[in-house]
PDB file of C-alpha atoms in Angstrom:
ATOM      1  CA  MET L   6      77.400  58.662  49.608  1.00 45.00           C
ATOM      2  CA  ALA L   7      76.495  61.951  51.294  1.00 45.00           C
ATOM      3  CA  GLU L   8      79.923  62.047  52.948  1.00 47.00           C
ATOM      4  CA  LYS L   9      81.662  61.794  49.572  1.00 48.00           C
ATOM      5  CA  VAL L  10      79.596  64.643  48.142  1.00 44.00           C
ATOM      6  CA  SER L  11      80.236  66.906  51.139  1.00 46.00           C
ATOM      7  CA  MET L  12      83.938  66.038  51.044  1.00 46.00           C
ATOM      8  CA  ALA L  13      84.105  66.965  47.362  1.00 46.00           C
ATOM      9  CA  MET L  14      82.408  70.266  48.086  1.00 45.00           C
ATOM     10  CA  ASP L  15      84.901  70.995  50.877  1.00 56.00           C
ATOM     11  CA  TRP L  16      87.811  70.358  48.493  1.00 51.00           C
ATOM     12  CA  ARG L  17      86.320  72.626  45.848  1.00 59.00           C
ATOM     13  CA  GLN L  18      85.901  75.404  48.377  1.00 64.00           C
ATOM     14  CA  ALA L  19      89.501  74.952  49.537  1.00 63.00           C
ATOM     15  CA  ASP L  20      90.666  75.000  45.914  1.00 70.00           C
ATOM     16  CA  ARG L  21      88.859  78.282  45.317  1.00 77.00           C
ATOM     17  CA  LYS L  22      90.395  79.842  48.420  1.00 76.00           C
ATOM     18  CA  VAL L  23      93.882  78.850  47.330  1.00 73.00           C
ATOM     19  CA  ILE L  24      93.283  80.137  43.797  1.00 75.00           C
ATOM     20  CA  ILE L  25      91.997  83.439  45.160  1.00 81.00           C
ATOM     21  CA  ALA L  26      94.987  83.747  47.522  1.00 78.00           C
ATOM     22  CA  CYS L  27      97.458  83.050  44.698  1.00 72.00           C
ATOM     23  CA  GLY L  28      95.652  85.539  42.471  1.00 80.00           C
ATOM     24  CA  LEU L  29      95.796  88.207  45.166  1.00 82.00           C
ATOM     25  CA  CYS L  30      99.529  87.592  45.637  1.00 75.00           C
ATOM     26  CA  GLY L  31     100.013  87.966  41.890  1.00 77.00           C
ATOM     27  CA  LEU L  32      97.960  91.166  41.743  1.00 84.00           C
ATOM     28  CA  PHE L  33      99.867  92.623  44.689  1.00 79.00           C
ATOM     29  CA  ALA L  34     103.182  91.798  43.000  1.00 75.00           C
ATOM     30  CA  LEU L  35     101.920  93.405  39.780  1.00 80.00           C
ATOM     31  CA  LEU L  36     100.876  96.504  41.705  1.00 81.00           C
ATOM     32  CA  LEU L  37     104.304  96.718  43.305  1.00 75.00           C
ATOM     33  CA  PHE L  38     105.965  96.278  39.926  1.00 76.00           C
ATOM     34  CA  VAL L  39     103.871  99.049  38.384  1.00 80.00           C
ATOM     35  CA  LEU L  40     104.594 101.362  41.315  1.00 75.00           C
ATOM     36  CA  GLN L  41     108.291 100.552  41.002  1.00 73.00           C
ATOM     37  CA  ALA L  42     108.302 101.196  37.242  1.00 75.00           C
ATOM     38  CA  ILE L  43     106.276 104.415  37.296  1.00 79.00           C
ATOM     39  CA  PHE L  44     107.263 106.129  40.518  1.00 74.00           C
ATOM     40  CA  GLY L  45     110.531 104.438  41.453  1.00 70.00           C
ATOM     41  CA  ILE L  46     109.377 103.747  44.995  1.00 67.00           C
ATOM     42  CA  LEU L  47     110.221 100.633  47.017  1.00 59.00           C
ATOM     43  CA  SER L  48     113.550 100.261  45.209  1.00 62.00           C
ATOM     44  CA  ALA L  49     115.420  98.584  48.069  1.00 66.00           C
ATOM     45  CA  GLY L  50     112.709  96.275  49.348  1.00 69.00           C
ATOM     46  CA  PHE L  51     111.071  95.451  46.030  1.00 71.00           C
ATOM     47  CA  PRO L  52     112.964  92.190  45.306  1.00 75.00           C
ATOM     48  CA  VAL L  53     112.415  90.940  48.842  1.00 77.00           C
ATOM     49  CA  VAL L  54     108.667  91.620  48.731  1.00 76.00           C
ATOM     50  CA  VAL L  55     108.292  89.990  45.320  1.00 76.00           C
ATOM     51  CA  ASN L  56     110.274  86.936  46.489  1.00 81.00           C
ATOM     52  CA  LEU L  57     108.095  86.660  49.578  1.00 83.00           C
ATOM     53  CA  LEU L  58     104.936  86.828  47.479  1.00 80.00           C
ATOM     54  CA  LYS L  59     106.333  84.178  45.140  1.00 84.00           C
ATOM     55  CA  MET L  60     107.164  81.938  48.097  1.00 88.00           C
ATOM     56  CA  VAL L  61     103.633  82.347  49.471  1.00 86.00           C
ATOM     57  CA  ALA L  62     102.145  81.411  46.095  1.00 84.00           C
ATOM     58  CA  PHE L  63     104.358  78.321  45.734  1.00 88.00           C
ATOM     59  CA  SER L  64     103.603  77.313  49.339  1.00 89.00           C
ATOM     60  CA  LEU L  65      99.883  77.540  48.629  1.00 85.00           C
ATOM     61  CA  ALA L  66     100.404  75.474  45.476  1.00 85.00           C
ATOM     62  CA  ALA L  67     102.211  72.839  47.559  1.00 90.00           C
ATOM     63  CA  VAL L  68      99.324  72.774  50.038  1.00 87.00           C
ATOM     64  CA  LEU L  69      96.844  72.404  47.188  1.00 83.00           C
ATOM     65  CA  CYS L  70      98.853  69.536  45.680  1.00 85.00           C
ATOM     66  CA  TRP L  71      99.068  67.844  49.063  1.00 86.00           C
ATOM     67  CA  HIS L  72      95.293  68.179  49.464  1.00 81.00           C
ATOM     68  CA  ASN L  73      94.889  66.455  46.104  1.00 79.00           C
ATOM     69  CA  THR L  74      96.580  63.374  47.564  1.00 81.00           C
ATOM     70  CA  ARG L  75      93.660  62.967  49.967  1.00 80.00           C
ATOM     71  CA  ASN L  76      90.896  63.506  47.419  1.00 77.00           C
ATOM     72  CA  PRO L  77      89.443  60.197  46.211  1.00 74.00           C
ATOM     73  CA  GLU L  78      88.029  61.808  43.054  1.00 75.00           C
ATOM     74  CA  ILE L  79      91.459  62.647  41.590  1.00 75.00           C
ATOM     75  CA  LEU L  80      92.136  60.311  38.685  1.00 71.00           C
ATOM     76  CA  SER L  81      95.912  60.365  38.877  1.00 74.00           C
ATOM     77  CA  GLY L  82      97.665  58.476  41.617  1.00 77.00           C
ATOM     78  CA  LEU L  83      98.728  59.539  45.065  1.00 82.00           C
ATOM     79  CA  SER L  84     102.428  59.555  44.174  1.00 85.00           C
ATOM     80  CA  VAL L  85     101.903  62.027  41.321  1.00 87.00           C
ATOM     81  CA  TRP L  86     100.599  64.743  43.622  1.00 88.00           C
ATOM     82  CA  GLN L  87     103.108  63.927  46.355  1.00 90.00           C
ATOM     83  CA  ALA L  88     105.968  64.396  43.896  1.00 92.00           C
ATOM     84  CA  ILE L  89     104.548  67.690  42.602  1.00 91.00           C
ATOM     85  CA  ALA L  90     103.982  68.929  46.172  1.00 92.00           C
ATOM     86  CA  ALA L  91     107.573  67.993  47.042  1.00 94.00           C
ATOM     87  CA  ALA L  92     108.728  69.949  43.984  1.00 95.00           C
ATOM     88  CA  MET L  93     106.820  73.036  45.117  1.00 93.00           C
ATOM     89  CA  ILE L  94     108.238  72.746  48.642  1.00 94.00           C
ATOM     90  CA  CYS L  95     111.780  72.368  47.297  1.00 94.00           C
ATOM     91  CA  TYR L  96     111.280  75.433  45.123  1.00 93.00           C
ATOM     92  CA  VAL L  97     110.179  77.452  48.160  1.00 93.00           C
ATOM     93  CA  LEU L  98     113.213  76.196  50.092  1.00 93.00           C
ATOM     94  CA  GLY L  99     115.465  77.176  47.182  1.00 90.00           C
ATOM     95  CA  ASP L 100     113.962  80.667  47.124  1.00 88.00           C
ATOM     96  CA  THR L 101     114.348  80.946  50.895  1.00 88.00           C
ATOM     97  CA  THR L 102     118.001  79.925  50.689  1.00 88.00           C
ATOM     98  CA  THR L 103     118.684  82.346  47.838  1.00 85.00           C
ATOM     99  CA  MET L 104     116.984  85.207  49.640  1.00 84.00           C
ATOM    100  CA  ALA L 105     118.824  84.440  52.877  1.00 83.00           C
ATOM    101  CA  CYS L 106     122.179  84.334  51.101  1.00 81.00           C
ATOM    102  CA  ARG L 107     121.582  87.594  49.252  1.00 78.00           C
ATOM    103  CA  SER L 108     119.740  89.600  51.898  1.00 75.00           C
ATOM    104  CA  LEU L 109     121.045  88.384  55.236  1.00 76.00           C
ATOM    105  CA  TRP L 110     124.570  87.227  54.494  1.00 74.00           C
ATOM    106  CA  LYS L 111     125.244  89.566  51.529  1.00 75.00           C
ATOM    107  CA  THR L 112     126.827  86.830  49.420  1.00 75.00           C
ATOM    108  CA  GLN L 113     126.678  86.705  45.635  1.00 74.00           C
ATOM    109  CA  SER L 114     127.934  83.355  44.443  1.00 69.00           C
ATOM    110  CA  THR L 115     127.374  81.727  41.080  1.00 64.00           C
ATOM    111  CA  VAL L 116     126.778  78.267  42.556  1.00 70.00           C
ATOM    112  CA  ALA L 117     125.096  77.966  45.919  1.00 76.00           C
ATOM    113  CA  LEU L 118     123.156  75.507  48.026  1.00 83.00           C
ATOM    114  CA  SER L 119     119.951  76.893  46.565  1.00 85.00           C
ATOM    115  CA  GLU L 120     120.928  75.588  43.113  1.00 88.00           C
ATOM    116  CA  VAL L 121     120.989  72.049  44.506  1.00 90.00           C
ATOM    117  CA  ILE L 122     117.558  72.566  46.047  1.00 91.00           C
ATOM    118  CA  TYR L 123     116.207  73.986  42.768  1.00 92.00           C
ATOM    119  CA  GLY L 124     117.602  70.908  41.021  1.00 93.00           C
ATOM    120  CA  GLU L 125     115.708  68.689  43.454  1.00 94.00           C
ATOM    121  CA  SER L 126     112.501  70.603  42.716  1.00 94.00           C
ATOM    122  CA  TYR L 127     112.894  69.992  38.979  1.00 95.00           C
ATOM    123  CA  LEU L 128     113.666  66.335  39.646  1.00 96.00           C
ATOM    124  CA  PHE L 129     110.513  65.895  41.754  1.00 95.00           C
ATOM    125  CA  LEU L 130     108.442  67.746  39.166  1.00 93.00           C
ATOM    126  CA  ALA L 131     109.763  65.525  36.383  1.00 95.00           C
ATOM    127  CA  ILE L 132     109.041  62.407  38.446  1.00 93.00           C
ATOM    128  CA  GLY L 133     105.471  63.569  39.091  1.00 90.00           C
ATOM    129  CA  LEU L 134     104.830  64.447  35.466  1.00 88.00           C
ATOM    130  CA  PHE L 135     106.314  61.194  34.173  1.00 90.00           C
ATOM    131  CA  GLN L 136     104.199  59.220  36.632  1.00 87.00           C
ATOM    132  CA  ALA L 137     101.102  61.071  35.461  1.00 83.00           C
ATOM    133  CA  VAL L 138     101.816  60.469  31.777  1.00 82.00           C
ATOM    134  CA  LEU L 139     103.251  56.969  31.866  1.00 81.00           C
ATOM    135  CA  SER L 140     100.438  55.544  33.977  1.00 75.00           C
ATOM    136  CA  ARG L 141      97.822  56.544  31.379  1.00 69.00           C
ATOM    137  CA  GLN L 142      98.993  54.235  28.556  1.00 58.00           C
ATOM    138  CA  ILE L 143      98.707  57.040  26.027  1.00 57.00           C
ATOM    139  CA  THR L 144      99.382  56.150  22.407  1.00 61.00           C
ATOM    140  CA  LEU L 145     100.460  58.983  20.170  1.00 58.00           C
ATOM    141  CA  THR L 146      99.913  58.744  16.450  1.00 69.00           C
ATOM    142  CA  VAL L 147     101.257  60.865  13.641  1.00 72.00           C
ATOM    143  CA  TRP L 148      98.539  62.468  11.541  1.00 68.00           C
TER     144      TRP L 148
END
């Protein structure tokens, strides 16, 4: 029993660290946005920095979802969190592909490989959410 309690405490501490890291990424992006809006600095590198911060936040969210698959106290199933983690990873890969196409290869296309990867992320997210909802046997009534 003591192992389960210590394991739960470890997960909560990891959750807090991830939340703090995502919050710091968001605050840094907000600071950059305010500096860009007020002073006009960082005009060339601003989109790249914001995309990198967004990719870090989504990567941390994927890690947090993957950690939820190993936590025995999570009520939803293992496949729910695996699907959501796969969605977050696909979203990061889509952002990476978009940034590489725009920054490195200087291409501006309307349909690219990243759109397919974004589509996969939405598909995985929908699968995870449907698994979470449909496994609960929820009955909705009209009031």
